[in-house]
């Protein structure tokens, strides 16, 4: 997997902007590539969805910064794919957070079990 750091290490003043852009975009898109299948397949580890969303935001920011260096049609296509994936992961993450908060506050109440069960079912659908 590409480095997951949000920083570009090893960039020096004498580096070409295109080299820094290649490293930065490669690391961020590599992180998306790493977490996307895990977020889709691993239903037990909600951290994969969270990390996917973080990676998507970072990749989108890097793409925006370096968009003048890339063919505009490719930038548009990649932005659309990142946006679609971010929306899909967002629904699952929102349900994860809701379930965690409700469980922490009301999880021992028997009346919350059907609510948490419904959230889990919706979360399962969102992950697909």
PDB file of N, CA and C in Angstrom, residues 34-119:
ATOM      1  N   UNK A  34      -6.348   0.915  -1.726  1.00  0.00           N
ATOM      2  CA  UNK A  34      -6.128  -0.026  -0.627  1.00  0.00           C
ATOM      3  C   UNK A  34      -7.394  -0.230   0.202  1.00  0.00           C
ATOM      4  N   UNK A  35      -8.075   0.861   0.551  1.00  0.00           N
ATOM      5  CA  UNK A  35      -9.215   0.767   1.471  1.00  0.00           C
ATOM      6  C   UNK A  35     -10.545   0.444   0.793  1.00  0.00           C
ATOM      7  N   UNK A  36     -10.710   0.747  -0.483  1.00  0.00           N
ATOM      8  CA  UNK A  36     -12.006   0.533  -1.141  1.00  0.00           C
ATOM      9  C   UNK A  36     -12.485  -0.918  -1.060  1.00  0.00           C
ATOM     10  N   UNK A  37     -11.679  -1.905  -1.441  1.00  0.00           N
ATOM     11  CA  UNK A  37     -12.187  -3.280  -1.354  1.00  0.00           C
ATOM     12  C   UNK A  37     -12.400  -3.733   0.090  1.00  0.00           C
ATOM     13  N   UNK A  38     -11.573  -3.257   0.993  1.00  0.00           N
ATOM     14  CA  UNK A  38     -11.732  -3.634   2.401  1.00  0.00           C
ATOM     15  C   UNK A  38     -13.023  -3.055   2.973  1.00  0.00           C
ATOM     16  N   UNK A  39     -13.318  -1.817   2.608  1.00  0.00           N
ATOM     17  CA  UNK A  39     -14.552  -1.180   3.092  1.00  0.00           C
ATOM     18  C   UNK A  39     -15.778  -1.883   2.538  1.00  0.00           C
ATOM     19  N   UNK A  40     -15.670  -2.384   1.326  1.00  0.00           N
ATOM     20  CA  UNK A  40     -16.809  -3.056   0.697  1.00  0.00           C
ATOM     21  C   UNK A  40     -17.005  -4.470   1.226  1.00  0.00           C
ATOM     22  N   UNK A  41     -15.942  -5.145   1.588  1.00  0.00           N
ATOM     23  CA  UNK A  41     -16.026  -6.565   1.927  1.00  0.00           C
ATOM     24  C   UNK A  41     -16.045  -6.852   3.423  1.00  0.00           C
ATOM     25  N   UNK A  42     -15.301  -6.101   4.206  1.00  0.00           N
ATOM     26  CA  UNK A  42     -15.163  -6.387   5.638  1.00  0.00           C
ATOM     27  C   UNK A  42     -16.262  -5.670   6.416  1.00  0.00           C
ATOM     28  N   UNK A  43     -17.291  -6.412   6.795  1.00  0.00           N
ATOM     29  CA  UNK A  43     -18.432  -5.817   7.484  1.00  0.00           C
ATOM     30  C   UNK A  43     -18.208  -5.688   8.986  1.00  0.00           C
ATOM     31  N   UNK A  44     -17.151  -6.275   9.499  1.00  0.00           N
ATOM     32  CA  UNK A  44     -16.895  -6.242  10.933  1.00  0.00           C
ATOM     33  C   UNK A  44     -16.008  -5.074  11.358  1.00  0.00           C
ATOM     34  N   UNK A  45     -15.167  -4.608  10.480  1.00  0.00           N
ATOM     35  CA  UNK A  45     -14.231  -3.539  10.832  1.00  0.00           C
ATOM     36  C   UNK A  45     -14.680  -2.224  10.197  1.00  0.00           C
ATOM     37  N   UNK A  46     -15.360  -1.397  10.972  1.00  0.00           N
ATOM     38  CA  UNK A  46     -15.884  -0.139  10.448  1.00  0.00           C
ATOM     39  C   UNK A  46     -14.774   0.881  10.182  1.00  0.00           C
ATOM     40  N   UNK A  47     -13.588   0.615  10.687  1.00  0.00           N
ATOM     41  CA  UNK A  47     -12.462   1.535  10.480  1.00  0.00           C
ATOM     42  C   UNK A  47     -12.084   1.625   9.005  1.00  0.00           C
ATOM     43  N   UNK A  48     -12.306   0.543   8.245  1.00  0.00           N
ATOM     44  CA  UNK A  48     -11.991   0.568   6.817  1.00  0.00           C
ATOM     45  C   UNK A  48     -12.826   1.610   6.073  1.00  0.00           C
ATOM     46  N   UNK A  49     -14.096   1.737   6.432  1.00  0.00           N
ATOM     47  CA  UNK A  49     -14.953   2.745   5.793  1.00  0.00           C
ATOM     48  C   UNK A  49     -14.472   4.135   6.171  1.00  0.00           C
ATOM     49  N   UNK A  50     -14.140   4.309   7.442  1.00  0.00           N
ATOM     50  CA  UNK A  50     -13.637   5.610   7.890  1.00  0.00           C
ATOM     51  C   UNK A  50     -12.350   5.985   7.145  1.00  0.00           C
ATOM     52  N   UNK A  51     -11.416   5.048   7.076  1.00  0.00           N
ATOM     53  CA  UNK A  51     -10.143   5.333   6.402  1.00  0.00           C
ATOM     54  C   UNK A  51     -10.346   5.562   4.905  1.00  0.00           C
ATOM     55  N   UNK A  52     -11.301   4.878   4.310  1.00  0.00           N
ATOM     56  CA  UNK A  52     -11.607   5.113   2.897  1.00  0.00           C
ATOM     57  C   UNK A  52     -12.064   6.552   2.705  1.00  0.00           C
ATOM     58  N   UNK A  53     -12.952   7.019   3.563  1.00  0.00           N
ATOM     59  CA  UNK A  53     -13.449   8.390   3.425  1.00  0.00           C
ATOM     60  C   UNK A  53     -12.323   9.409   3.617  1.00  0.00           C
ATOM     61  N   UNK A  54     -11.444   9.164   4.579  1.00  0.00           N
ATOM     62  CA  UNK A  54     -10.289  10.051   4.784  1.00  0.00           C
ATOM     63  C   UNK A  54      -9.427  10.063   3.518  1.00  0.00           C
ATOM     64  N   UNK A  55      -9.156   8.883   2.988  1.00  0.00           N
ATOM     65  CA  UNK A  55      -8.337   8.768   1.774  1.00  0.00           C
ATOM     66  C   UNK A  55      -8.992   9.471   0.591  1.00  0.00           C
ATOM     67  N   UNK A  56     -10.303   9.350   0.475  1.00  0.00           N
ATOM     68  CA  UNK A  56     -11.025  10.000  -0.621  1.00  0.00           C
ATOM     69  C   UNK A  56     -10.943  11.525  -0.524  1.00  0.00           C
ATOM     70  N   UNK A  57     -11.080  12.047   0.676  1.00  0.00           N
ATOM     71  CA  UNK A  57     -10.971  13.509   0.844  1.00  0.00           C
ATOM     72  C   UNK A  57      -9.571  13.988   0.493  1.00  0.00           C
ATOM     73  N   UNK A  58      -8.567  13.263   0.946  1.00  0.00           N
ATOM     74  CA  UNK A  58      -7.183  13.655   0.654  1.00  0.00           C
ATOM     75  C   UNK A  58      -6.873  13.541  -0.837  1.00  0.00           C
ATOM     76  N   UNK A  59      -7.364  12.487  -1.468  1.00  0.00           N
ATOM     77  CA  UNK A  59      -7.147  12.318  -2.906  1.00  0.00           C
ATOM     78  C   UNK A  59      -7.835  13.430  -3.685  1.00  0.00           C
ATOM     79  N   UNK A  60      -9.050  13.786  -3.288  1.00  0.00           N
ATOM     80  CA  UNK A  60      -9.772  14.876  -3.950  1.00  0.00           C
ATOM     81  C   UNK A  60      -9.054  16.205  -3.809  1.00  0.00           C
ATOM     82  N   UNK A  61      -8.507  16.458  -2.630  1.00  0.00           N
ATOM     83  CA  UNK A  61      -7.766  17.707  -2.410  1.00  0.00           C
ATOM     84  C   UNK A  61      -6.503  17.744  -3.262  1.00  0.00           C
ATOM     85  N   UNK A  62      -5.779  16.640  -3.310  1.00  0.00           N
ATOM     86  CA  UNK A  62      -4.560  16.587  -4.121  1.00  0.00           C
ATOM     87  C   UNK A  62      -4.896  16.746  -5.598  1.00  0.00           C
ATOM     88  N   UNK A  63      -5.965  16.130  -6.030  1.00  0.00           N
ATOM     89  CA  UNK A  63      -6.383  16.243  -7.427  1.00  0.00           C
ATOM     90  C   UNK A  63      -6.729  17.696  -7.769  1.00  0.00           C
ATOM     91  N   UNK A  64      -7.379  18.363  -6.852  1.00  0.00           N
ATOM     92  CA  UNK A  64      -7.727  19.765  -7.084  1.00  0.00           C
ATOM     93  C   UNK A  64      -6.466  20.632  -7.159  1.00  0.00           C
ATOM     94  N   UNK A  65      -5.522  20.374  -6.289  1.00  0.00           N
ATOM     95  CA  UNK A  65      -4.283  21.160  -6.277  1.00  0.00           C
ATOM     96  C   UNK A  65      -3.513  20.997  -7.584  1.00  0.00           C
ATOM     97  N   UNK A  66      -3.428  19.767  -8.078  1.00  0.00           N
ATOM     98  CA  UNK A  66      -2.601  19.468  -9.248  1.00  0.00           C
ATOM     99  C   UNK A  66      -3.392  19.388 -10.548  1.00  0.00           C
ATOM    100  N   UNK A  67      -4.638  19.792 -10.544  1.00  0.00           N
ATOM    101  CA  UNK A  67      -5.485  19.620 -11.727  1.00  0.00           C
ATOM    102  C   UNK A  67      -4.956  20.348 -12.963  1.00  0.00           C
ATOM    103  N   UNK A  68      -4.247  21.451 -12.781  1.00  0.00           N
ATOM    104  CA  UNK A  68      -3.695  22.173 -13.930  1.00  0.00           C
ATOM    105  C   UNK A  68      -2.575  21.403 -14.629  1.00  0.00           C
ATOM    106  N   UNK A  69      -2.017  20.412 -13.961  1.00  0.00           N
ATOM    107  CA  UNK A  69      -0.925  19.628 -14.536  1.00  0.00           C
ATOM    108  C   UNK A  69      -1.417  18.388 -15.277  1.00  0.00           C
ATOM    109  N   UNK A  70      -2.719  18.124 -15.193  1.00  0.00           N
ATOM    110  CA  UNK A  70      -3.279  16.901 -15.754  1.00  0.00           C
ATOM    111  C   UNK A  70      -4.279  17.216 -16.856  1.00  0.00           C
ATOM    112  N   UNK A  71      -4.537  16.263 -17.740  1.00  0.00           N
ATOM    113  CA  UNK A  71      -5.563  16.467 -18.768  1.00  0.00           C
ATOM    114  C   UNK A  71      -6.933  16.680 -18.115  1.00  0.00           C
ATOM    115  N   UNK A  72      -7.633  17.723 -18.535  1.00  0.00           N
ATOM    116  CA  UNK A  72      -8.888  18.103 -17.870  1.00  0.00           C
ATOM    117  C   UNK A  72      -9.949  17.004 -17.939  1.00  0.00           C
ATOM    118  N   UNK A  73      -9.994  16.244 -19.034  1.00  0.00           N
ATOM    119  CA  UNK A  73     -10.984  15.168 -19.132  1.00  0.00           C
ATOM    120  C   UNK A  73     -10.726  14.082 -18.091  1.00  0.00           C
ATOM    121  N   UNK A  74      -9.449  13.773 -17.884  1.00  0.00           N
ATOM    122  CA  UNK A  74      -9.105  12.758 -16.878  1.00  0.00           C
ATOM    123  C   UNK A  74      -9.417  13.258 -15.478  1.00  0.00           C
ATOM    124  N   UNK A  75      -9.115  14.517 -15.219  1.00  0.00           N
ATOM    125  CA  UNK A  75      -9.408  15.095 -13.902  1.00  0.00           C
ATOM    126  C   UNK A  75     -10.900  15.024 -13.622  1.00  0.00           C
ATOM    127  N   UNK A  76     -11.700  15.406 -14.596  1.00  0.00           N
ATOM    128  CA  UNK A  76     -13.149  15.393 -14.432  1.00  0.00           C
ATOM    129  C   UNK A  76     -13.651  13.977 -14.142  1.00  0.00           C
ATOM    130  N   UNK A  77     -13.132  13.012 -14.873  1.00  0.00           N
ATOM    131  CA  UNK A  77     -13.546  11.617 -14.712  1.00  0.00           C
ATOM    132  C   UNK A  77     -13.149  11.080 -13.330  1.00  0.00           C
ATOM    133  N   UNK A  78     -11.933  11.373 -12.911  1.00  0.00           N
ATOM    134  CA  UNK A  78     -11.463  10.895 -11.605  1.00  0.00           C
ATOM    135  C   UNK A  78     -12.240  11.578 -10.483  1.00  0.00           C
ATOM    136  N   UNK A  79     -12.473  12.885 -10.601  1.00  0.00           N
ATOM    137  CA  UNK A  79     -13.242  13.603  -9.582  1.00  0.00           C
ATOM    138  C   UNK A  79     -14.630  12.999  -9.421  1.00  0.00           C
ATOM    139  N   UNK A  80     -15.261  12.665 -10.538  1.00  0.00           N
ATOM    140  CA  UNK A  80     -16.599  12.082 -10.481  1.00  0.00           C
ATOM    141  C   UNK A  80     -16.571  10.726  -9.772  1.00  0.00           C
ATOM    142  N   UNK A  81     -15.592   9.921 -10.083  1.00  0.00           N
ATOM    143  CA  UNK A  81     -15.496   8.603  -9.435  1.00  0.00           C
ATOM    144  C   UNK A  81     -15.209   8.725  -7.942  1.00  0.00           C
ATOM    145  N   UNK A  82     -14.335   9.647  -7.585  1.00  0.00           N
ATOM    146  CA  UNK A  82     -14.048   9.864  -6.170  1.00  0.00           C
ATOM    147  C   UNK A  82     -15.293  10.358  -5.435  1.00  0.00           C
ATOM    148  N   UNK A  83     -16.019  11.272  -6.063  1.00  0.00           N
ATOM    149  CA  UNK A  83     -17.238  11.825  -5.452  1.00  0.00           C
ATOM    150  C   UNK A  83     -18.286  10.720  -5.259  1.00  0.00           C
ATOM    151  N   UNK A  84     -18.487   9.883  -6.268  1.00  0.00           N
ATOM    152  CA  UNK A  84     -19.459   8.797  -6.159  1.00  0.00           C
ATOM    153  C   UNK A  84     -19.085   7.815  -5.047  1.00  0.00           C
ATOM    154  N   UNK A  85     -17.816   7.488  -4.971  1.00  0.00           N
ATOM    155  CA  UNK A  85     -17.353   6.571  -3.940  1.00  0.00           C
ATOM    156  C   UNK A  85     -17.481   7.204  -2.552  1.00  0.00           C
ATOM    157  N   UNK A  86     -17.195   8.498  -2.456  1.00  0.00           N
ATOM    158  CA  UNK A  86     -17.316   9.207  -1.178  1.00  0.00           C
ATOM    159  C   UNK A  86     -18.765   9.220  -0.698  1.00  0.00           C
ATOM    160  N   UNK A  87     -19.708   9.436  -1.622  1.00  0.00           N
ATOM    161  CA  UNK A  87     -21.132   9.417  -1.256  1.00  0.00           C
ATOM    162  C   UNK A  87     -21.542   8.030  -0.769  1.00  0.00           C
ATOM    163  N   UNK A  88     -21.102   7.011  -1.462  1.00  0.00           N
ATOM    164  CA  UNK A  88     -21.451   5.642  -1.085  1.00  0.00           C
ATOM    165  C   UNK A  88     -20.883   5.295   0.292  1.00  0.00           C
ATOM    166  N   UNK A  89     -19.648   5.645   0.544  1.00  0.00           N
ATOM    167  CA  UNK A  89     -19.024   5.354   1.834  1.00  0.00           C
ATOM    168  C   UNK A  89     -19.621   6.230   2.938  1.00  0.00           C
ATOM    169  N   UNK A  90     -20.096   7.412   2.575  1.00  0.00           N
ATOM    170  CA  UNK A  90     -20.661   8.329   3.557  1.00  0.00           C
ATOM    171  C   UNK A  90     -21.898   7.774   4.235  1.00  0.00           C
ATOM    172  N   UNK A  91     -22.764   7.130   3.481  1.00  0.00           N
ATOM    173  CA  UNK A  91     -23.972   6.551   4.071  1.00  0.00           C
ATOM    174  C   UNK A  91     -23.618   5.481   5.105  1.00  0.00           C
ATOM    175  N   UNK A  92     -22.682   4.615   4.760  1.00  0.00           N
ATOM    176  CA  UNK A  92     -22.273   3.555   5.680  1.00  0.00           C
ATOM    177  C   UNK A  92     -21.631   4.160   6.931  1.00  0.00           C
ATOM    178  N   UNK A  93     -20.785   5.143   6.756  1.00  0.00           N
ATOM    179  CA  UNK A  93     -20.108   5.760   7.899  1.00  0.00           C
ATOM    180  C   UNK A  93     -21.101   6.480   8.812  1.00  0.00           C
ATOM    181  N   UNK A  94     -22.057   7.184   8.232  1.00  0.00           N
ATOM    182  CA  UNK A  94     -23.062   7.882   9.041  1.00  0.00           C
ATOM    183  C   UNK A  94     -23.835   6.895   9.912  1.00  0.00           C
ATOM    184  N   UNK A  95     -24.174   5.747   9.343  1.00  0.00           N
ATOM    185  CA  UNK A  95     -24.890   4.728  10.113  1.00  0.00           C
ATOM    186  C   UNK A  95     -24.000   4.108  11.186  1.00  0.00           C
ATOM    187  N   UNK A  96     -22.706   3.947  10.905  1.00  0.00           N
ATOM    188  CA  UNK A  96     -21.770   3.456  11.913  1.00  0.00           C
ATOM    189  C   UNK A  96     -21.726   4.396  13.115  1.00  0.00           C
ATOM    190  N   UNK A  97     -21.610   5.681  12.839  1.00  0.00           N
ATOM    191  CA  UNK A  97     -21.527   6.671  13.911  1.00  0.00           C
ATOM    192  C   UNK A  97     -22.830   6.699  14.705  1.00  0.00           C
ATOM    193  N   UNK A  98     -23.964   6.676  14.011  1.00  0.00           N
ATOM    194  CA  UNK A  98     -25.255   6.672  14.690  1.00  0.00           C
ATOM    195  C   UNK A  98     -25.382   5.459  15.599  1.00  0.00           C
ATOM    196  N   UNK A  99     -25.034   4.284  15.093  1.00  0.00           N
ATOM    197  CA  UNK A  99     -25.132   3.055  15.895  1.00  0.00           C
ATOM    198  C   UNK A  99     -24.220   3.125  17.123  1.00  0.00           C
ATOM    199  N   UNK A 100     -23.002   3.624  16.950  1.00  0.00           N
ATOM    200  CA  UNK A 100     -22.081   3.739  18.078  1.00  0.00           C
ATOM    201  C   UNK A 100     -22.623   4.680  19.153  1.00  0.00           C
ATOM    202  N   UNK A 101     -23.139   5.817  18.716  1.00  0.00           N
ATOM    203  CA  UNK A 101     -23.647   6.798  19.685  1.00  0.00           C
ATOM    204  C   UNK A 101     -24.883   6.286  20.411  1.00  0.00           C
ATOM    205  N   UNK A 102     -25.796   5.674  19.676  1.00  0.00           N
ATOM    206  CA  UNK A 102     -26.995   5.135  20.321  1.00  0.00           C
ATOM    207  C   UNK A 102     -26.655   3.979  21.255  1.00  0.00           C
ATOM    208  N   UNK A 103     -25.734   3.129  20.851  1.00  0.00           N
ATOM    209  CA  UNK A 103     -25.323   2.012  21.704  1.00  0.00           C
ATOM    210  C   UNK A 103     -24.676   2.508  22.987  1.00  0.00           C
ATOM    211  N   UNK A 104     -23.833   3.529  22.866  1.00  0.00           N
ATOM    212  CA  UNK A 104     -23.161   4.072  24.043  1.00  0.00           C
ATOM    213  C   UNK A 104     -24.157   4.703  25.016  1.00  0.00           C
ATOM    214  N   UNK A 105     -25.137   5.407  24.467  1.00  0.00           N
ATOM    215  CA  UNK A 105     -26.083   6.123  25.322  1.00  0.00           C
ATOM    216  C   UNK A 105     -27.239   5.252  25.804  1.00  0.00           C
ATOM    217  N   UNK A 106     -27.750   4.375  24.938  1.00  0.00           N
ATOM    218  CA  UNK A 106     -28.982   3.648  25.244  1.00  0.00           C
ATOM    219  C   UNK A 106     -28.879   2.146  24.998  1.00  0.00           C
ATOM    220  N   UNK A 107     -27.715   1.636  24.768  1.00  0.00           N
ATOM    221  CA  UNK A 107     -27.540   0.246  24.347  1.00  0.00           C
ATOM    222  C   UNK A 107     -28.089  -0.799  25.293  1.00  0.00           C
ATOM    223  N   UNK A 108     -28.183  -0.485  26.577  1.00  0.00           N
ATOM    224  CA  UNK A 108     -28.666  -1.477  27.547  1.00  0.00           C
ATOM    225  C   UNK A 108     -30.183  -1.503  27.652  1.00  0.00           C
ATOM    226  N   UNK A 109     -30.832  -0.555  27.010  1.00  0.00           N
ATOM    227  CA  UNK A 109     -32.301  -0.527  27.048  1.00  0.00           C
ATOM    228  C   UNK A 109     -32.851  -1.517  26.029  1.00  0.00           C
ATOM    229  N   UNK A 110     -33.752  -2.371  26.482  1.00  0.00           N
ATOM    230  CA  UNK A 110     -34.337  -3.366  25.580  1.00  0.00           C
ATOM    231  C   UNK A 110     -35.101  -2.715  24.433  1.00  0.00           C
ATOM    232  N   UNK A 111     -35.679  -1.557  24.682  1.00  0.00           N
ATOM    233  CA  UNK A 111     -36.464  -0.883  23.638  1.00  0.00           C
ATOM    234  C   UNK A 111     -35.594  -0.384  22.484  1.00  0.00           C
ATOM    235  N   UNK A 112     -34.278  -0.303  22.698  1.00  0.00           N
ATOM    236  CA  UNK A 112     -33.369   0.159  21.635  1.00  0.00           C
ATOM    237  C   UNK A 112     -32.942  -0.973  20.706  1.00  0.00           C
ATOM    238  N   UNK A 113     -33.129  -2.200  21.106  1.00  0.00           N
ATOM    239  CA  UNK A 113     -32.682  -3.328  20.283  1.00  0.00           C
ATOM    240  C   UNK A 113     -33.277  -3.310  18.874  1.00  0.00           C
ATOM    241  N   UNK A 114     -34.590  -3.079  18.714  1.00  0.00           N
ATOM    242  CA  UNK A 114     -35.129  -3.038  17.345  1.00  0.00           C
ATOM    243  C   UNK A 114     -34.565  -1.872  16.529  1.00  0.00           C
ATOM    244  N   UNK A 115     -34.330  -0.757  17.198  1.00  0.00           N
ATOM    245  CA  UNK A 115     -33.765   0.412  16.500  1.00  0.00           C
ATOM    246  C   UNK A 115     -32.354   0.092  16.028  1.00  0.00           C
ATOM    247  N   UNK A 116     -31.540  -0.474  16.903  1.00  0.00           N
ATOM    248  CA  UNK A 116     -30.165  -0.831  16.539  1.00  0.00           C
ATOM    249  C   UNK A 116     -30.139  -1.924  15.471  1.00  0.00           C
ATOM    250  N   UNK A 117     -31.101  -2.828  15.544  1.00  0.00           N
ATOM    251  CA  UNK A 117     -31.193  -3.882  14.525  1.00  0.00           C
ATOM    252  C   UNK A 117     -31.530  -3.273  13.157  1.00  0.00           C
ATOM    253  N   UNK A 118     -32.432  -2.306  13.134  1.00  0.00           N
ATOM    254  CA  UNK A 118     -32.788  -1.631  11.882  1.00  0.00           C
ATOM    255  C   UNK A 118     -31.605  -0.834  11.332  1.00  0.00           C
ATOM    256  N   UNK A 119     -30.876  -0.167  12.196  1.00  0.00           N
ATOM    257  CA  UNK A 119     -29.682   0.571  11.763  1.00  0.00           C
ATOM    258  C   UNK A 119     -28.674  -0.407  11.171  1.00  0.00           C
TER     259      UNK A 119
END
